[in-house]
PDB file of C-alpha atoms in Angstrom:
ATOM      1  CA  LYS A   1      -5.463  16.556 -10.306  1.00  0.00           C
ATOM      2  CA  ASN A   2      -4.770  13.225  -8.625  1.00  0.00           C
ATOM      3  CA  GLU A   3      -7.416  10.543  -8.928  1.00  0.00           C
ATOM      4  CA  VAL A   4      -7.275   9.992  -5.154  1.00  0.00           C
ATOM      5  CA  GLU A   5      -6.802  12.926  -2.846  1.00  0.00           C
ATOM      6  CA  GLN A   6      -6.537  12.874   0.904  1.00  0.00           C
ATOM      7  CA  SER A   7      -6.920  15.671   3.391  1.00  0.00           C
ATOM      8  CA  PRO A   8      -5.373  16.865   5.497  1.00  0.00           C
ATOM      9  CA  GLN A   9      -1.833  15.896   4.565  1.00  0.00           C
ATOM     10  CA  ASN A  10      -0.666  16.352   8.133  1.00  0.00           C
ATOM     11  CA  LEU A  11      -2.625  16.371  11.354  1.00  0.00           C
ATOM     12  CA  THR A  12      -1.580  16.853  14.961  1.00  0.00           C
ATOM     13  CA  ALA A  13      -4.076  16.111  17.693  1.00  0.00           C
ATOM     14  CA  GLN A  14      -4.169  15.879  21.440  1.00  0.00           C
ATOM     15  CA  GLU A  15      -4.850  12.539  23.060  1.00  0.00           C
ATOM     16  CA  GLY A  16      -8.575  11.909  23.342  1.00  0.00           C
ATOM     17  CA  GLU A  17      -9.605  14.052  20.378  1.00  0.00           C
ATOM     18  CA  PHE A  18     -11.945  12.848  17.645  1.00  0.00           C
ATOM     19  CA  ILE A  19     -10.099  12.697  14.335  1.00  0.00           C
ATOM     20  CA  THR A  20     -11.375  12.699  10.772  1.00  0.00           C
ATOM     21  CA  ILE A  21      -9.320  11.950   7.675  1.00  0.00           C
ATOM     22  CA  ASN A  22     -10.894  12.440   4.274  1.00  0.00           C
ATOM     23  CA  CYS A  23     -10.461  10.743   0.923  1.00  0.00           C
ATOM     24  CA  SER A  24     -11.961  11.920  -2.349  1.00  0.00           C
ATOM     25  CA  TYR A  25     -11.651  10.071  -5.622  1.00  0.00           C
ATOM     26  CA  SER A  26     -12.603  10.720  -9.205  1.00  0.00           C
ATOM     27  CA  VAL A  27     -12.917   7.231 -10.697  1.00  0.00           C
ATOM     28  CA  GLY A  28     -15.577   4.562 -10.474  1.00  0.00           C
ATOM     29  CA  ILE A  29     -14.554   2.065  -7.857  1.00  0.00           C
ATOM     30  CA  SER A  30     -15.149  -1.527  -6.896  1.00  0.00           C
ATOM     31  CA  ALA A  31     -13.900  -0.993  -3.341  1.00  0.00           C
ATOM     32  CA  LEU A  32     -12.040   1.450  -1.149  1.00  0.00           C
ATOM     33  CA  HIS A  33      -9.356   0.480   1.326  1.00  0.00           C
ATOM     34  CA  TRP A  34      -7.998   2.290   4.334  1.00  0.00           C
ATOM     35  CA  LEU A  35      -4.463   1.359   5.306  1.00  0.00           C
ATOM     36  CA  GLN A  36      -2.261   2.293   8.236  1.00  0.00           C
ATOM     37  CA  GLN A  37       1.488   2.695   7.809  1.00  0.00           C
ATOM     38  CA  HIS A  38       3.424   2.518  11.034  1.00  0.00           C
ATOM     39  CA  PRO A  39       6.453   4.740  11.710  1.00  0.00           C
ATOM     40  CA  GLY A  40       8.680   1.730  11.032  1.00  0.00           C
ATOM     41  CA  GLY A  41       7.217   1.444   7.538  1.00  0.00           C
ATOM     42  CA  GLY A  42       4.922  -1.587   7.796  1.00  0.00           C
ATOM     43  CA  ILE A  43       1.453  -1.315   6.218  1.00  0.00           C
ATOM     44  CA  VAL A  44      -1.693  -2.852   7.683  1.00  0.00           C
ATOM     45  CA  SER A  45      -5.143  -3.007   6.104  1.00  0.00           C
ATOM     46  CA  LEU A  46      -7.785  -1.411   8.310  1.00  0.00           C
ATOM     47  CA  PHE A  47     -10.950  -1.478   6.228  1.00  0.00           C
ATOM     48  CA  MET A  48     -12.281  -2.489   2.869  1.00  0.00           C
ATOM     49  CA  LEU A  49     -15.656  -1.049   1.981  1.00  0.00           C
ATOM     50  CA  SER A  50     -17.845  -0.468  -1.017  1.00  0.00           C
ATOM     51  CA  SER A  51     -20.850   1.105   0.702  1.00  0.00           C
ATOM     52  CA  GLY A  52     -22.051   2.417   4.030  1.00  0.00           C
ATOM     53  CA  LYS A  53     -20.067   2.265   7.204  1.00  0.00           C
ATOM     54  CA  LYS A  54     -17.774  -0.099   9.067  1.00  0.00           C
ATOM     55  CA  LYS A  55     -16.493   0.004  12.615  1.00  0.00           C
ATOM     56  CA  HIS A  56     -13.573  -1.708  14.275  1.00  0.00           C
ATOM     57  CA  GLY A  57     -12.785  -0.719  17.807  1.00  0.00           C
ATOM     58  CA  ARG A  58     -12.220   3.035  17.880  1.00  0.00           C
ATOM     59  CA  LEU A  59     -12.011   3.288  14.096  1.00  0.00           C
ATOM     60  CA  ILE A  60     -14.958   4.025  11.841  1.00  0.00           C
ATOM     61  CA  ALA A  61     -14.875   4.188   8.053  1.00  0.00           C
ATOM     62  CA  THR A  62     -17.653   5.582   5.912  1.00  0.00           C
ATOM     63  CA  ILE A  63     -18.125   5.904   2.195  1.00  0.00           C
ATOM     64  CA  ASN A  64     -20.525   7.911   0.042  1.00  0.00           C
ATOM     65  CA  ILE A  65     -20.456   6.425  -3.433  1.00  0.00           C
ATOM     66  CA  GLN A  66     -22.519   9.208  -4.998  1.00  0.00           C
ATOM     67  CA  GLU A  67     -20.190  11.895  -3.675  1.00  0.00           C
ATOM     68  CA  LYS A  68     -17.066   9.777  -4.260  1.00  0.00           C
ATOM     69  CA  HIS A  69     -15.868  10.424  -0.766  1.00  0.00           C
ATOM     70  CA  SER A  70     -14.781   8.398   2.230  1.00  0.00           C
ATOM     71  CA  SER A  71     -13.846   9.322   5.757  1.00  0.00           C
ATOM     72  CA  LEU A  72     -11.854   7.555   8.426  1.00  0.00           C
ATOM     73  CA  HIS A  73     -12.714   8.550  11.974  1.00  0.00           C
ATOM     74  CA  ILE A  74     -10.723   7.781  15.094  1.00  0.00           C
ATOM     75  CA  THR A  75     -12.533   8.215  18.389  1.00  0.00           C
ATOM     76  CA  ALA A  76     -10.670   8.848  21.649  1.00  0.00           C
ATOM     77  CA  SER A  77      -7.340   9.134  19.847  1.00  0.00           C
ATOM     78  CA  HIS A  78      -4.210   7.787  21.487  1.00  0.00           C
ATOM     79  CA  PRO A  79      -0.505   8.326  20.803  1.00  0.00           C
ATOM     80  CA  ARG A  80      -0.309   4.780  19.434  1.00  0.00           C
ATOM     81  CA  ASP A  81      -2.625   5.908  16.614  1.00  0.00           C
ATOM     82  CA  SER A  82       0.238   8.029  15.285  1.00  0.00           C
ATOM     83  CA  ALA A  83       0.872   6.744  11.786  1.00  0.00           C
ATOM     84  CA  VAL A  84       0.290   7.536   8.133  1.00  0.00           C
ATOM     85  CA  TYR A  85      -3.210   6.645   6.957  1.00  0.00           C
ATOM     86  CA  ILE A  86      -3.563   5.777   3.291  1.00  0.00           C
ATOM     87  CA  CYS A  87      -6.678   5.595   1.164  1.00  0.00           C
ATOM     88  CA  ALA A  88      -6.638   3.264  -1.854  1.00  0.00           C
ATOM     89  CA  VAL A  89      -9.365   2.692  -4.425  1.00  0.00           C
ATOM     90  CA  GLY A  90      -9.842  -0.259  -6.712  1.00  0.00           C
ATOM     91  CA  ALA A  91     -10.746   1.173 -10.100  1.00  0.00           C
ATOM     92  CA  TYR A  92     -13.910  -0.483 -11.335  1.00  0.00           C
ATOM     93  CA  GLY A  93     -13.425  -3.121 -14.006  1.00  0.00           C
ATOM     94  CA  THR A  94      -9.632  -3.140 -13.741  1.00  0.00           C
ATOM     95  CA  TYR A  95      -6.886  -4.689 -11.688  1.00  0.00           C
ATOM     96  CA  LYS A  96      -5.717  -1.242 -10.769  1.00  0.00           C
ATOM     97  CA  TYR A  97      -5.496   0.187  -7.265  1.00  0.00           C
ATOM     98  CA  ILE A  98      -4.830   3.894  -6.928  1.00  0.00           C
ATOM     99  CA  PHE A  99      -3.252   5.058  -3.703  1.00  0.00           C
ATOM    100  CA  GLY A 100      -3.488   8.426  -2.039  1.00  0.00           C
ATOM    101  CA  THR A 101      -0.337  10.037  -0.710  1.00  0.00           C
ATOM    102  CA  GLY A 102      -1.420   9.534   2.876  1.00  0.00           C
ATOM    103  CA  THR A 103      -2.297  11.602   5.922  1.00  0.00           C
ATOM    104  CA  ARG A 104       0.386  11.792   8.560  1.00  0.00           C
ATOM    105  CA  LEU A 105      -1.238  11.780  12.007  1.00  0.00           C
ATOM    106  CA  LYS A 106       0.552  12.599  15.218  1.00  0.00           C
ATOM    107  CA  VAL A 107      -1.309  12.246  18.493  1.00  0.00           C
ATOM    108  CA  LEU A 108       0.290  13.973  21.445  1.00  0.00           C
ATOM    109  CA  ALA A 109      -0.023  12.681  24.998  1.00  0.00           C
TER     110      ALA A 109
ATOM    111  CA  ASP B   1       5.318 -15.962  11.673  1.00  0.00           C
ATOM    112  CA  ALA B   2       4.432 -13.105   9.337  1.00  0.00           C
ATOM    113  CA  ASP B   3       1.993 -13.819   6.513  1.00  0.00           C
ATOM    114  CA  VAL B   4       4.083 -11.949   3.941  1.00  0.00           C
ATOM    115  CA  THR B   5       7.852 -11.796   4.249  1.00  0.00           C
ATOM    116  CA  GLN B   6      10.398  -9.851   2.261  1.00  0.00           C
ATOM    117  CA  THR B   7      14.131 -10.271   2.007  1.00  0.00           C
ATOM    118  CA  PRO B   8      16.339  -8.395   2.387  1.00  0.00           C
ATOM    119  CA  ARG B   9      14.845  -5.739   4.664  1.00  0.00           C
ATOM    120  CA  ASN B  10      17.569  -3.260   3.825  1.00  0.00           C
ATOM    121  CA  ARG B  11      19.977  -3.180   0.930  1.00  0.00           C
ATOM    122  CA  ILE B  12      22.677  -0.811  -0.231  1.00  0.00           C
ATOM    123  CA  THR B  13      24.010  -1.349  -3.723  1.00  0.00           C
ATOM    124  CA  LYS B  14      25.943   0.470  -6.385  1.00  0.00           C
ATOM    125  CA  THR B  15      24.814   1.831  -9.718  1.00  0.00           C
ATOM    126  CA  GLY B  16      24.821  -0.864 -12.381  1.00  0.00           C
ATOM    127  CA  LYS B  17      24.501  -3.825 -10.050  1.00  0.00           C
ATOM    128  CA  ARG B  18      21.749  -6.405 -10.491  1.00  0.00           C
ATOM    129  CA  ILE B  19      19.804  -7.125  -7.354  1.00  0.00           C
ATOM    130  CA  MET B  20      16.847  -9.265  -6.410  1.00  0.00           C
ATOM    131  CA  LEU B  21      14.187  -8.645  -3.802  1.00  0.00           C
ATOM    132  CA  GLU B  22      12.237 -11.675  -2.672  1.00  0.00           C
ATOM    133  CA  CYS B  23       8.719 -12.064  -1.354  1.00  0.00           C
ATOM    134  CA  SER B  24       7.048 -15.097   0.175  1.00  0.00           C
ATOM    135  CA  GLN B  25       3.511 -15.514   1.482  1.00  0.00           C
ATOM    136  CA  THR B  26       1.728 -18.110   3.568  1.00  0.00           C
ATOM    137  CA  LYS B  27      -1.794 -16.791   2.918  1.00  0.00           C
ATOM    138  CA  GLY B  28      -2.438 -18.983  -0.100  1.00  0.00           C
ATOM    139  CA  HIS B  29      -3.447 -15.900  -2.050  1.00  0.00           C
ATOM    140  CA  ASP B  30      -3.515 -15.920  -5.826  1.00  0.00           C
ATOM    141  CA  ARG B  31      -2.585 -12.291  -6.414  1.00  0.00           C
ATOM    142  CA  MET B  32       0.803 -10.807  -5.652  1.00  0.00           C
ATOM    143  CA  TYR B  33       2.061  -7.274  -6.257  1.00  0.00           C
ATOM    144  CA  TRP B  34       5.242  -5.257  -6.110  1.00  0.00           C
ATOM    145  CA  TYR B  35       4.935  -1.578  -5.205  1.00  0.00           C
ATOM    146  CA  ARG B  36       7.435   1.158  -4.592  1.00  0.00           C
ATOM    147  CA  GLN B  37       6.958   4.077  -2.244  1.00  0.00           C
ATOM    148  CA  ASP B  38       8.743   7.388  -2.596  1.00  0.00           C
ATOM    149  CA  PRO B  39       8.431  10.361  -0.249  1.00  0.00           C
ATOM    150  CA  GLY B  40       5.394  12.473  -1.094  1.00  0.00           C
ATOM    151  CA  LEU B  41       4.010   9.963  -3.586  1.00  0.00           C
ATOM    152  CA  GLY B  42       1.435   7.233  -3.229  1.00  0.00           C
ATOM    153  CA  LEU B  43       2.371   3.610  -3.647  1.00  0.00           C
ATOM    154  CA  ARG B  44       2.999   2.867  -7.310  1.00  0.00           C
ATOM    155  CA  LEU B  45       2.584  -0.516  -8.915  1.00  0.00           C
ATOM    156  CA  ILE B  46       5.627  -2.078 -10.559  1.00  0.00           C
ATOM    157  CA  TYR B  47       4.357  -5.544 -11.474  1.00  0.00           C
ATOM    158  CA  TYR B  48       1.491  -7.771 -10.524  1.00  0.00           C
ATOM    159  CA  SER B  49       0.675 -11.450 -10.909  1.00  0.00           C
ATOM    160  CA  PHE B  50      -2.725 -13.082 -10.681  1.00  0.00           C
ATOM    161  CA  ASP B  51      -1.309 -16.586 -10.732  1.00  0.00           C
ATOM    162  CA  VAL B  52       1.942 -18.362 -11.542  1.00  0.00           C
ATOM    163  CA  LYS B  53       1.438 -18.091 -15.290  1.00  0.00           C
ATOM    164  CA  ASP B  54       0.040 -14.575 -15.307  1.00  0.00           C
ATOM    165  CA  ILE B  55       2.476 -11.682 -14.890  1.00  0.00           C
ATOM    166  CA  ASN B  56       1.689  -8.120 -15.866  1.00  0.00           C
ATOM    167  CA  LYS B  57       3.432  -4.796 -15.950  1.00  0.00           C
ATOM    168  CA  GLY B  58       2.260  -2.048 -13.692  1.00  0.00           C
ATOM    169  CA  GLU B  59       2.615   1.673 -14.153  1.00  0.00           C
ATOM    170  CA  ILE B  60       6.389   1.890 -13.535  1.00  0.00           C
ATOM    171  CA  SER B  61       7.882  -1.394 -14.766  1.00  0.00           C
ATOM    172  CA  ASP B  62      10.836   0.012 -16.746  1.00  0.00           C
ATOM    173  CA  GLY B  63      14.117  -1.175 -15.267  1.00  0.00           C
ATOM    174  CA  TYR B  64      12.469  -3.993 -13.308  1.00  0.00           C
ATOM    175  CA  SER B  65      11.605  -7.617 -13.958  1.00  0.00           C
ATOM    176  CA  VAL B  66       9.800 -10.232 -11.902  1.00  0.00           C
ATOM    177  CA  SER B  67       9.509 -13.955 -11.486  1.00  0.00           C
ATOM    178  CA  ARG B  68       6.630 -15.895  -9.920  1.00  0.00           C
ATOM    179  CA  GLN B  69       8.417 -19.076  -8.959  1.00  0.00           C
ATOM    180  CA  ALA B  70       5.429 -20.560  -7.167  1.00  0.00           C
ATOM    181  CA  GLN B  71       2.084 -19.362  -5.893  1.00  0.00           C
ATOM    182  CA  ALA B  72       3.821 -18.341  -2.691  1.00  0.00           C
ATOM    183  CA  LYS B  73       6.891 -16.628  -4.150  1.00  0.00           C
ATOM    184  CA  PHE B  74       7.252 -13.467  -6.217  1.00  0.00           C
ATOM    185  CA  SER B  75      10.672 -11.918  -6.829  1.00  0.00           C
ATOM    186  CA  LEU B  76      11.546  -8.473  -8.128  1.00  0.00           C
ATOM    187  CA  SER B  77      14.826  -7.831  -9.934  1.00  0.00           C
ATOM    188  CA  LEU B  78      16.513  -4.582 -10.768  1.00  0.00           C
ATOM    189  CA  GLU B  79      18.492  -5.396 -13.869  1.00  0.00           C
ATOM    190  CA  SER B  80      20.968  -2.548 -13.563  1.00  0.00           C
ATOM    191  CA  ALA B  81      20.276  -0.451 -10.507  1.00  0.00           C
ATOM    192  CA  ILE B  82      20.260   3.336 -10.773  1.00  0.00           C
ATOM    193  CA  PRO B  83      20.051   5.967  -8.022  1.00  0.00           C
ATOM    194  CA  ASN B  84      16.443   6.947  -8.790  1.00  0.00           C
ATOM    195  CA  GLN B  85      15.412   3.405  -7.884  1.00  0.00           C
ATOM    196  CA  THR B  86      16.238   4.267  -4.302  1.00  0.00           C
ATOM    197  CA  ALA B  87      12.911   3.731  -2.549  1.00  0.00           C
ATOM    198  CA  LEU B  88      10.926   1.602  -0.145  1.00  0.00           C
ATOM    199  CA  TYR B  89       9.634  -1.525  -1.887  1.00  0.00           C
ATOM    200  CA  PHE B  90       6.577  -3.446  -0.759  1.00  0.00           C
ATOM    201  CA  CYS B  91       5.254  -6.816  -1.746  1.00  0.00           C
ATOM    202  CA  ALA B  92       1.535  -7.347  -1.222  1.00  0.00           C
ATOM    203  CA  THR B  93      -0.952 -10.153  -1.687  1.00  0.00           C
ATOM    204  CA  SER B  94      -4.693 -10.441  -2.007  1.00  0.00           C
ATOM    205  CA  MET B  95      -7.255 -13.094  -2.748  1.00  0.00           C
ATOM    206  CA  GLY B  96      -9.079 -11.663  -5.712  1.00  0.00           C
ATOM    207  CA  THR B  97     -10.038  -8.075  -5.003  1.00  0.00           C
ATOM    208  CA  GLY B  98     -10.139  -8.622  -1.258  1.00  0.00           C
ATOM    209  CA  TRP B  99      -7.994  -7.392   1.563  1.00  0.00           C
ATOM    210  CA  PHE B 100      -4.392  -6.469   0.992  1.00  0.00           C
ATOM    211  CA  TYR B 101      -1.640  -8.029   3.065  1.00  0.00           C
ATOM    212  CA  PHE B 102       1.649  -6.190   2.850  1.00  0.00           C
ATOM    213  CA  GLY B 103       5.139  -7.368   3.545  1.00  0.00           C
ATOM    214  CA  PRO B 104       7.322  -5.328   5.902  1.00  0.00           C
ATOM    215  CA  GLY B 105       9.091  -3.522   3.070  1.00  0.00           C
ATOM    216  CA  THR B 106      12.635  -3.403   1.726  1.00  0.00           C
ATOM    217  CA  ARG B 107      14.606  -0.180   1.968  1.00  0.00           C
ATOM    218  CA  LEU B 108      16.859   0.060  -1.069  1.00  0.00           C
ATOM    219  CA  LEU B 109      19.614   2.598  -1.490  1.00  0.00           C
ATOM    220  CA  VAL B 110      21.399   2.789  -4.823  1.00  0.00           C
ATOM    221  CA  LEU B 111      24.633   4.735  -4.682  1.00  0.00           C
TER     222      LEU B 111
END
């Protein structure tokens, strides 16, 4: 079992839909990152969080430390949101970041 | 200009050749990382450096070496390239355990 698991692996949505991507992890963490990888390959950091909830524009990230689970929500999805979304956790007390395999999102117009 | 740059962006080489991938950053960050990405797998750490004099192996360092020439520069070398090193390579930086900043990636094909 991977230490970081994301679901779903692939997701197709219609423009305007509310989207949820999940990340579960099995290690103690110092922080959790959500990243966006564009179709061209570039990776951008979206959020870093260690508790609670953060919001940036139409994106919302939440984390439940007790349940070792995080979600990334996209409200009013748009075709430009099409990308791979990657969850990464910083393992507590180490240098190590563990990356999920990503969720490939396609938003149709 | 981009905060983290990588050169080359694409490279085709032959088995047995030595190649170098270069990374430069303008963020002033102390930590620099080299990752590789393969289809269906998460990013995997090759090497990391917390400052110029501190270089450490990651989980898949065999066949690779690195050099931190300055705080802003971190190079990855493939000593003798082999086909299973074909991958997308990313350099990343962070200040401590803060936000990651990734370079645009280098697509490497080893024939």
